[in-house]
Amino acid sequence: MKKLSLFVLSILLISLSSRLSAQNTGTLKGTVTDSKTGEPLIGATVVLEGTSTGASTNLEGNYTIKDIEVGSYNIQCSFIGYVTQTKYNVVIRSTGNIDINFELQEDVEQMGEVVVTANPFRQSEITPLSRQKLSQEEIVSYPGGNNDIAKVVQTLPGVSGSVGGFRNDVIIRGGAPNENVYFLDGVEIPNINHFSTQGSAGGPVGLLNVSFFEGVTLSASSFGAQYGNVLSGVLQFDQRTGDDQNFAGNFRLSSSEAALTVEGPLFKGSKESANTTYIASVRRSYLQLLFGVIGLPFLPDYWDYQYKVNHKIDKYNDIYVTGVGSIDDLAINELDEFDAEQQAVQDQIPVIRQRSNTLGIGWKSRFKDNSGYMLTVLSNNYLNNQFQRFEDNVNETGLIFKNDSEEMETRLRYNLTKFNGDWTTTYGLDLINADYQNTTEDLVNNVTFGTDLNLFRYGLFAQTSTRLLNNRMGLTVGLRADGNSFTKNGNEIYKTISPRASITYDLTADKKLTANASAGRYYKILPYTTLGYKNNAGEYINENTEYIRSEHLVAGLEYLLTKSSRLTLEGFFKYYSDYPVSTIDSVSLANKGGGFEVLGSEPVVSNGLGRTYGAELLYQQKFTGNFYSIAALTLYKSEFSAGDDANYAPAVWDNGVLVSLLGGYKFGNNWEVSGRYRYLGGSPYPPVDQQATLNNYPAIIRDYSRLGDVRLGGFSQLDIRIDKKWSFKNFSLDLFLDIQNVLAQQQPSEPQFGLERNDQGEVVSPKNLVRVDTNADGSVLPSIGIVINF
């Protein structure tokens, strides 16, 4: 209540001051280019939809619109011979407006008198379906997201997160969290979370700054041949280019962190705009302070940083340098008073210290005759993970598990794209040098080893796309093959040949109804934690493993209800083979990676099978009439086997039903109310083997033979967010109240066990494992955030 009172008081004070110093107009600028060649379009018209306010692009393809009344607009861009494009829900402030750039597609229609509806959701021929996008405004104003990009992504159709844990896993259509790949402006990054699970990608808190993004694109079940080592989804984070004219930035304070972002030109001199720009940020958590005051048993402490520098060499050549990194420390908090549940958490949670860093350099060169372009990206990923569990976590004594490891990858990606009439052809290669060093002491399984592994990975691909039948049909075919220098069959690249194809066809002449389909084969190498595992004799016993193989079939329909809304229906099927199966637990590794452990550091065999299949219905309306919405229903089944002759069992990601509703309404005077509702069906979990756990406590031993016998209850949550924006002469201010779990629904959780203790917290002798009661009440979690744009 005190926080809410301060929030209301702040609004009243700022409202009063705004009467004296409000700035009611802002400026919008950006560029317009050909989406295919990247050539600037001179004389393109950019207008605020429904008004006469606009501007035309200059010789460099740039436009500037001044004196725009603050508020939210749809921005429309048109040019003779090109399809008109609209950017929805663009917020104009007095300061802090990001560039709105357009990439227009050439209009090759020859439809006579038929009126063709411009499709704001139009997909490419390469990924004609299972592809979703979020704009910058949708990302930063997402209800319940707390400015966490991993949580924001979970609102997309077919995407769920872990239930019953402090996790940020991205689970796409029943696949495991480590089946996805992530790209930051063409630079592959290994994970998007702090305190990440090594060998997987999930963690409790996202490490990417939402202020950086121009947009986010998810491709599920349908990827081009340029993407390797992926089985479920490709997430592309498109970062903004820093302001080329003025210094700008924002400061953000939320319920868990403080963030500062700055951007501007470099070496501008007396020119109107600079050829070199930068954008950089740093974020600092104060969760460790809040958790300490509340008395929670663990203290998550993190920093992260992100940056990007762009330089325009000339009209045809651009280079950029980008990077992101984190410093993570998960410490144990000694409890002042005994609490059975908190004590069990304190006993079992690991001590984690991580350092991660990604650095990438990209060069894009357009050919002067507009016949194509090439993109070269050199990058380096680094992760240092110190993961330990002790009998006494507070004093860090009685070691029971230790993983002290370093992963480093140096990558070279080269893509060459050529245009030949209606055909677009892309060739490329990926070269990766990987180093993995590890010291492991596992007292539970009586394994101790040290690893110093170096391996070389490579991939080759080619694909071509075109439009046929008077532009009504789009067709893409591609081929990829991958290899490595470590596994026994790694250089037999004929075993990883990956054919891929997609087709799209306009069923009606006005392009309102479209049929889409894709089919492909995909391969993924096992994580370094698995490849680098040794037995006590010092042997790489997983050297004989195979690439995981998956075949995807997807088909669907898309119908444009209006110029800004659509309805889609898709069916999907994924079949897995050669999935690694743990010889210790007799379970597919697809059912691991959703907790705080090291995924895959164990002996495995490549004989597991798996399948996920289902259907997805989506309705989406872009910002129209002050309202926007997304509604999605996914029905699916996810199951894996523990061997090629074993029966299928439900996967731990088998929620069965996913419902996602997102919507918002913008009132006058820059007020906005938005909400998100999410429902996930109950997921199975492996019960605790109580006798084995008692013998090895605080290690928790699962009985995977009973996976599918018990399930969590269904999970639903409603989040509401209220935003208010003010604009002043030299800065603008955004305040928001975010209320999570408005309906106070209890989050389902697995039964928790700990050692029996007396009222003073002392372990009862002889030792006995007992179930620990957890708080059964759902909690409403209000939080306040502030963003100052300058």
Coordinates of N, CA and C in Angstrom, one line a residue, residues 408-545:
M408 N 34.3 -21.7 -24.7 CA 34.6 -20.6 -25.6 C 34.4 -21.1 -27.1
E409 N 33.7 -20.3 -27.9 CA 33.5 -20.5 -29.3 C 33.9 -19.3 -30.1
T410 N 34.7 -19.6 -31.1 CA 35.0 -18.5 -32.1 C 34.3 -18.9 -33.4
R411 N 33.5 -18.1 -33.9 CA 32.6 -18.4 -35.1 C 32.9 -17.5 -36.3
L412 N 32.8 -18.0 -37.4 CA 32.8 -17.3 -38.7 C 31.6 -17.7 -39.5
R413 N 30.7 -16.7 -39.8 CA 29.6 -17.0 -40.6 C 29.7 -16.1 -41.9
Y414 N 29.5 -16.8 -43.0 CA 29.5 -16.1 -44.3 C 28.3 -16.4 -45.1
N415 N 27.6 -15.4 -45.6 CA 26.4 -15.6 -46.4 C 26.6 -14.7 -47.7
L416 N 26.4 -15.3 -48.9 CA 26.4 -14.6 -50.1 C 25.0 -14.8 -50.8
T417 N 24.3 -13.7 -51.0 CA 23.0 -13.7 -51.6 C 23.0 -13.0 -53.0
K418 N 22.5 -13.7 -54.0 CA 22.5 -13.2 -55.3 C 21.0 -13.2 -55.8
F419 N 20.7 -12.1 -56.6 CA 19.4 -11.9 -57.2 C 19.5 -12.2 -58.7
N420 N 18.7 -13.0 -59.3 CA 18.7 -13.3 -60.7 C 17.2 -13.4 -61.2
G421 N 16.7 -12.2 -61.6 CA 15.3 -12.1 -62.0 C 14.4 -12.3 -60.8
D422 N 13.5 -13.3 -60.9 CA 12.6 -13.6 -59.8 C 13.2 -14.5 -58.7
W423 N 14.4 -14.9 -58.9 CA 15.1 -15.9 -58.0 C 16.1 -15.2 -57.1
T424 N 16.0 -15.6 -55.8 CA 17.0 -15.2 -54.8 C 17.7 -16.4 -54.3
T425 N 19.0 -16.5 -54.4 CA 19.8 -17.6 -54.0 C 20.9 -17.2 -53.0
T426 N 21.0 -18.0 -52.0 CA 21.9 -17.7 -50.9 C 22.8 -19.0 -50.6
Y427 N 24.1 -18.7 -50.5 CA 25.1 -19.7 -50.2 C 25.8 -19.3 -48.9
G428 N 26.3 -20.3 -48.2 CA 27.0 -19.8 -47.0 C 27.7 -21.0 -46.3
L429 N 28.5 -20.6 -45.3 CA 29.2 -21.6 -44.4 C 29.3 -21.0 -43.0
D430 N 29.4 -21.9 -42.1 CA 29.7 -21.6 -40.7 C 30.9 -22.4 -40.3
L431 N 31.9 -21.7 -39.6 CA 33.1 -22.3 -39.1 C 33.2 -22.0 -37.6
I432 N 33.3 -23.0 -36.8 CA 33.3 -22.8 -35.3 C 34.5 -23.6 -34.7
N433 N 35.3 -22.9 -34.0 CA 36.4 -23.5 -33.2 C 35.9 -23.4 -31.7
A434 N 35.8 -24.6 -31.1 CA 35.3 -24.6 -29.7 C 36.3 -25.2 -28.7
D435 N 36.4 -24.5 -27.6 CA 37.3 -25.0 -26.5 C 36.4 -25.2 -25.3
Y436 N 36.5 -26.4 -24.6 CA 35.7 -26.7 -23.4 C 36.7 -27.3 -22.4
Q437 N 36.8 -26.6 -21.3 CA 37.6 -27.1 -20.1 C 36.7 -27.3 -18.9
N438 N 36.9 -28.4 -18.2 CA 36.0 -28.7 -17.1 C 36.7 -29.5 -16.0
T439 N 36.4 -29.2 -14.8 CA 36.8 -30.0 -13.7 C 35.6 -30.4 -12.9
T440 N 35.3 -31.7 -12.8 CA 34.0 -32.1 -12.2 C 34.4 -33.1 -11.0
E441 N 33.7 -32.9 -9.9 CA 33.7 -33.8 -8.8 C 32.3 -34.1 -8.4
D442 N 31.8 -35.3 -8.7 CA 30.5 -35.7 -8.5 C 30.5 -36.9 -7.5
L443 N 30.3 -36.5 -6.2 CA 30.3 -37.5 -5.1 C 29.1 -38.4 -5.1
V444 N 28.0 -37.9 -5.7 CA 26.8 -38.7 -5.7 C 26.9 -39.9 -6.6
N445 N 27.5 -39.7 -7.8 CA 27.7 -40.8 -8.7 C 29.2 -41.3 -8.7
N446 N 30.0 -40.8 -7.8 CA 31.4 -41.2 -7.6 C 32.2 -41.1 -8.9
V447 N 32.1 -39.9 -9.5 CA 32.8 -39.6 -10.7 C 33.7 -38.3 -10.5
T448 N 34.9 -38.4 -10.9 CA 35.8 -37.2 -10.9 C 36.6 -37.2 -12.2
F449 N 36.6 -36.1 -12.9 CA 37.4 -36.0 -14.1 C 37.8 -34.6 -14.4
G450 N 38.7 -34.4 -15.4 CA 39.1 -33.2 -15.9 C 39.1 -33.2 -17.4
T451 N 38.6 -32.2 -18.1 CA 38.4 -32.2 -19.5 C 39.1 -30.9 -20.1
D452 N 39.9 -31.2 -21.2 CA 40.5 -30.1 -22.0 C 40.2 -30.4 -23.4
L453 N 39.1 -30.0 -23.9 CA 38.6 -30.5 -25.3 C 38.6 -29.3 -26.2
N454 N 39.2 -29.6 -27.4 CA 39.1 -28.6 -28.5 C 38.5 -29.4 -29.7
L455 N 37.5 -28.8 -30.3 CA 36.9 -29.4 -31.5 C 36.6 -28.3 -32.5
F456 N 36.5 -28.8 -33.8 CA 36.1 -27.9 -34.9 C 34.8 -28.3 -35.5
R457 N 33.9 -27.4 -35.7 CA 32.6 -27.6 -36.3 C 32.4 -26.8 -37.5
Y458 N 31.7 -27.3 -38.5 CA 31.5 -26.6 -39.7 C 30.1 -27.0 -40.3
G459 N 29.6 -26.0 -41.1 CA 28.3 -26.3 -41.8 C 28.3 -25.6 -43.2
L460 N 27.7 -26.2 -44.1 CA 27.6 -25.6 -45.5 C 26.1 -25.6 -45.9
F461 N 25.7 -24.6 -46.6 CA 24.2 -24.5 -47.0 C 24.1 -23.8 -48.3
A462 N 22.9 -24.0 -48.9 CA 22.5 -23.3 -50.1 C 21.0 -23.4 -50.1
Q463 N 20.4 -22.3 -50.6 CA 18.9 -22.3 -50.7 C 18.5 -21.3 -51.8
T464 N 17.4 -21.5 -52.4 CA 16.9 -20.6 -53.4 C 15.4 -20.4 -53.3
S465 N 14.9 -19.2 -53.6 CA 13.5 -18.8 -53.4 C 13.0 -18.1 -54.7
T466 N 11.7 -18.2 -54.9 CA 11.2 -17.5 -56.1 C 9.7 -17.4 -55.9
R467 N 9.1 -16.5 -56.7 CA 7.6 -16.4 -56.8 C 7.2 -16.9 -58.2
L468 N 6.1 -17.7 -58.2 CA 5.6 -18.3 -59.5 C 4.1 -18.1 -59.6
L469 N 3.6 -18.5 -60.8 CA 2.2 -18.4 -61.1 C 1.6 -17.0 -60.9
N470 N 2.2 -16.1 -61.6 CA 1.8 -14.7 -61.5 C 1.9 -14.1 -60.0
N471 N 2.9 -14.6 -59.4 CA 3.2 -14.1 -58.0 C 2.3 -14.7 -57.0
R472 N 1.5 -15.7 -57.3 CA 0.6 -16.2 -56.3 C 1.2 -17.3 -55.5
M473 N 2.3 -17.9 -56.0 CA 3.0 -19.0 -55.3 C 4.4 -18.6 -54.9
G474 N 4.8 -18.8 -53.7 CA 6.2 -18.7 -53.3 C 6.8 -20.0 -52.9
L475 N 8.0 -20.2 -53.4 CA 8.7 -21.5 -53.2 C 10.1 -21.3 -52.8
T476 N 10.5 -22.1 -51.8 CA 11.9 -22.1 -51.3 C 12.4 -23.6 -51.1
V477 N 13.5 -23.9 -51.6 CA 14.2 -25.2 -51.4 C 15.6 -24.9 -50.9
G478 N 16.1 -25.7 -49.9 CA 17.4 -25.5 -49.4 C 18.0 -26.9 -49.0
L479 N 19.3 -26.8 -48.8 CA 20.1 -28.0 -48.3 C 21.2 -27.5 -47.4
R480 N 21.4 -28.3 -46.4 CA 22.4 -28.0 -45.4 C 23.1 -29.3 -45.0
A481 N 24.4 -29.2 -44.6 CA 25.1 -30.3 -44.0 C 26.1 -29.8 -43.0
D482 N 26.2 -30.6 -41.9 CA 27.1 -30.1 -40.8 C 28.1 -31.3 -40.4
G483 N 29.2 -30.9 -39.8 CA 30.2 -31.9 -39.3 C 31.0 -31.3 -38.2
N484 N 31.8 -32.2 -37.6 CA 32.7 -31.8 -36.5 C 33.8 -32.8 -36.4
S485 N 34.9 -32.4 -35.7 CA 36.1 -33.1 -35.7 C 36.2 -34.0 -34.5
F486 N 35.2 -34.1 -33.6 CA 35.3 -34.9 -32.4 C 34.6 -36.2 -32.4
T487 N 33.3 -36.2 -32.7 CA 32.6 -37.5 -32.6 C 33.1 -38.4 -33.7
K488 N 32.8 -39.7 -33.4 CA 33.4 -40.8 -34.3 C 32.9 -40.6 -35.7
N489 N 31.7 -40.2 -36.0 CA 31.2 -40.1 -37.3 C 31.0 -38.6 -37.7
G490 N 31.7 -37.7 -37.0 CA 31.5 -36.3 -37.2 C 31.8 -35.8 -38.5
N491 N 32.8 -36.3 -39.2 CA 33.2 -35.8 -40.6 C 32.4 -36.5 -41.7
E492 N 31.5 -37.4 -41.4 CA 30.7 -38.1 -42.4 C 29.5 -37.2 -42.7
I493 N 29.7 -36.1 -43.3 CA 28.6 -35.1 -43.4 C 27.5 -35.5 -44.2
Y494 N 27.6 -36.6 -45.0 CA 26.5 -37.1 -45.8 C 25.4 -37.6 -44.8
K495 N 25.8 -37.9 -43.6 CA 24.8 -38.3 -42.6 C 24.0 -37.2 -42.0
T496 N 24.4 -36.0 -42.2 CA 23.6 -34.8 -41.7 C 23.1 -33.9 -42.8
I497 N 22.9 -34.5 -44.0 CA 22.3 -33.7 -45.1 C 20.9 -33.4 -44.7
S498 N 20.6 -32.1 -44.8 CA 19.3 -31.6 -44.3 C 18.5 -30.9 -45.4
P499 N 17.6 -31.6 -46.1 CA 16.8 -30.9 -47.1 C 15.7 -30.1 -46.4
R500 N 15.3 -29.0 -47.0 CA 14.3 -28.2 -46.4 C 13.5 -27.5 -47.6
A501 N 12.2 -27.4 -47.4 CA 11.4 -26.8 -48.5 C 10.2 -26.1 -47.8
S502 N 9.7 -25.0 -48.4 CA 8.5 -24.4 -48.0 C 7.7 -23.9 -49.2
I503 N 6.4 -23.7 -49.1 CA 5.6 -23.3 -50.2 C 4.5 -22.4 -49.6
T504 N 4.1 -21.4 -50.3 CA 3.0 -20.5 -49.9 C 2.2 -20.2 -51.2
Y505 N 0.9 -20.3 -51.1 CA 0.0 -20.1 -52.2 C -1.2 -19.2 -51.8
D506 N -1.4 -18.1 -52.6 CA -2.6 -17.3 -52.4 C -3.8 -17.9 -53.0
L507 N -4.7 -18.4 -52.1 CA -5.9 -19.1 -52.6 C -6.9 -18.1 -53.2
T508 N -6.8 -16.8 -52.9 CA -7.7 -15.8 -53.5 C -6.9 -14.8 -54.2
A509 N -7.5 -14.2 -55.2 CA -6.8 -13.2 -56.0 C -6.4 -11.9 -55.2
D510 N -7.2 -11.6 -54.2 CA -6.9 -10.4 -53.4 C -6.0 -10.7 -52.3
K511 N -5.4 -12.0 -52.2 CA -4.4 -12.4 -51.2 C -4.9 -12.4 -49.8
K512 N -6.2 -12.4 -49.6 CA -6.7 -12.5 -48.2 C -6.6 -13.9 -47.6
L513 N -6.7 -14.9 -48.4 CA -6.6 -16.3 -48.0 C -5.4 -17.0 -48.6
T514 N -4.5 -17.4 -47.7 CA -3.2 -18.0 -48.1 C -3.0 -19.4 -47.5
A515 N -2.5 -20.3 -48.2 CA -2.2 -21.7 -47.7 C -0.6 -21.8 -47.7
N516 N -0.1 -22.3 -46.6 CA 1.3 -22.4 -46.4 C 1.7 -23.8 -45.9
A517 N 2.9 -24.2 -46.3 CA 3.4 -25.5 -45.8 C 4.9 -25.6 -45.8
S518 N 5.5 -26.3 -44.9 CA 6.9 -26.5 -44.9 C 7.3 -27.9 -44.4
A519 N 8.4 -28.4 -44.9 CA 9.0 -29.6 -44.4 C 10.5 -29.5 -44.3
G520 N 11.1 -30.1 -43.4 CA 12.5 -30.0 -43.2 C 13.1 -31.0 -42.3
R521 N 14.4 -31.3 -42.4 CA 15.1 -32.1 -41.5 C 16.2 -31.2 -40.9
Y522 N 16.4 -31.4 -39.6 CA 17.3 -30.6 -38.8 C 18.2 -31.5 -37.9
Y523 N 19.4 -31.0 -37.7 CA 20.3 -31.8 -36.8 C 20.9 -30.8 -35.8
K524 N 21.2 -31.4 -34.6 CA 21.8 -30.7 -33.5 C 22.9 -31.5 -32.9
I525 N 24.1 -30.9 -32.7 CA 25.2 -31.6 -32.0 C 24.9 -31.6 -30.5
L526 N 25.4 -32.5 -29.7 CA 25.1 -32.6 -28.3 C 25.9 -31.4 -27.6
P527 N 25.4 -31.0 -26.5 CA 26.2 -29.9 -25.8 C 27.6 -30.3 -25.4
Y528 N 28.4 -29.3 -25.2 CA 29.8 -29.6 -24.8 C 29.9 -30.3 -23.5
T529 N 28.9 -30.1 -22.6 CA 28.9 -30.8 -21.3 C 28.8 -32.3 -21.5
T530 N 28.1 -32.7 -22.6 CA 28.0 -34.1 -22.9 C 29.2 -34.7 -23.6
L531 N 29.6 -33.9 -24.6 CA 30.8 -34.4 -25.4 C 32.0 -34.4 -24.6
G532 N 32.2 -33.5 -23.6 CA 33.4 -33.5 -22.8 C 33.3 -34.3 -21.5
Y533 N 32.2 -35.1 -21.4 CA 32.1 -35.9 -20.2 C 33.1 -37.1 -20.2
K534 N 33.8 -37.4 -19.1 CA 34.7 -38.5 -19.0 C 34.4 -39.4 -17.9
N535 N 34.7 -40.7 -18.0 CA 34.6 -41.6 -16.8 C 35.8 -41.5 -15.9
N536 N 35.9 -42.2 -14.9 CA 37.0 -42.2 -13.9 C 38.3 -42.6 -14.6
A537 N 38.2 -43.3 -15.7 CA 39.5 -43.8 -16.4 C 40.0 -42.7 -17.4
G538 N 39.3 -41.5 -17.4 CA 39.7 -40.5 -18.3 C 39.3 -40.6 -19.7
E539 N 38.3 -41.4 -20.0 CA 37.9 -41.7 -21.4 C 36.6 -40.9 -21.8
Y540 N 36.6 -40.3 -23.0 CA 35.5 -39.6 -23.5 C 34.5 -40.7 -24.0
I541 N 33.6 -41.1 -23.1 CA 32.7 -42.2 -23.4 C 31.5 -41.8 -24.2
N542 N 31.3 -40.5 -24.5 CA 30.2 -40.0 -25.3 C 30.7 -39.7 -26.7
E543 N 31.9 -40.1 -27.1 CA 32.5 -39.8 -28.4 C 31.7 -40.5 -29.5
N544 N 31.0 -41.6 -29.2 CA 30.3 -42.3 -30.2 C 28.9 -41.8 -30.5
T545 N 28.5 -40.7 -29.8 CA 27.1 -40.2 -30.0 C 26.9 -39.6 -31.4

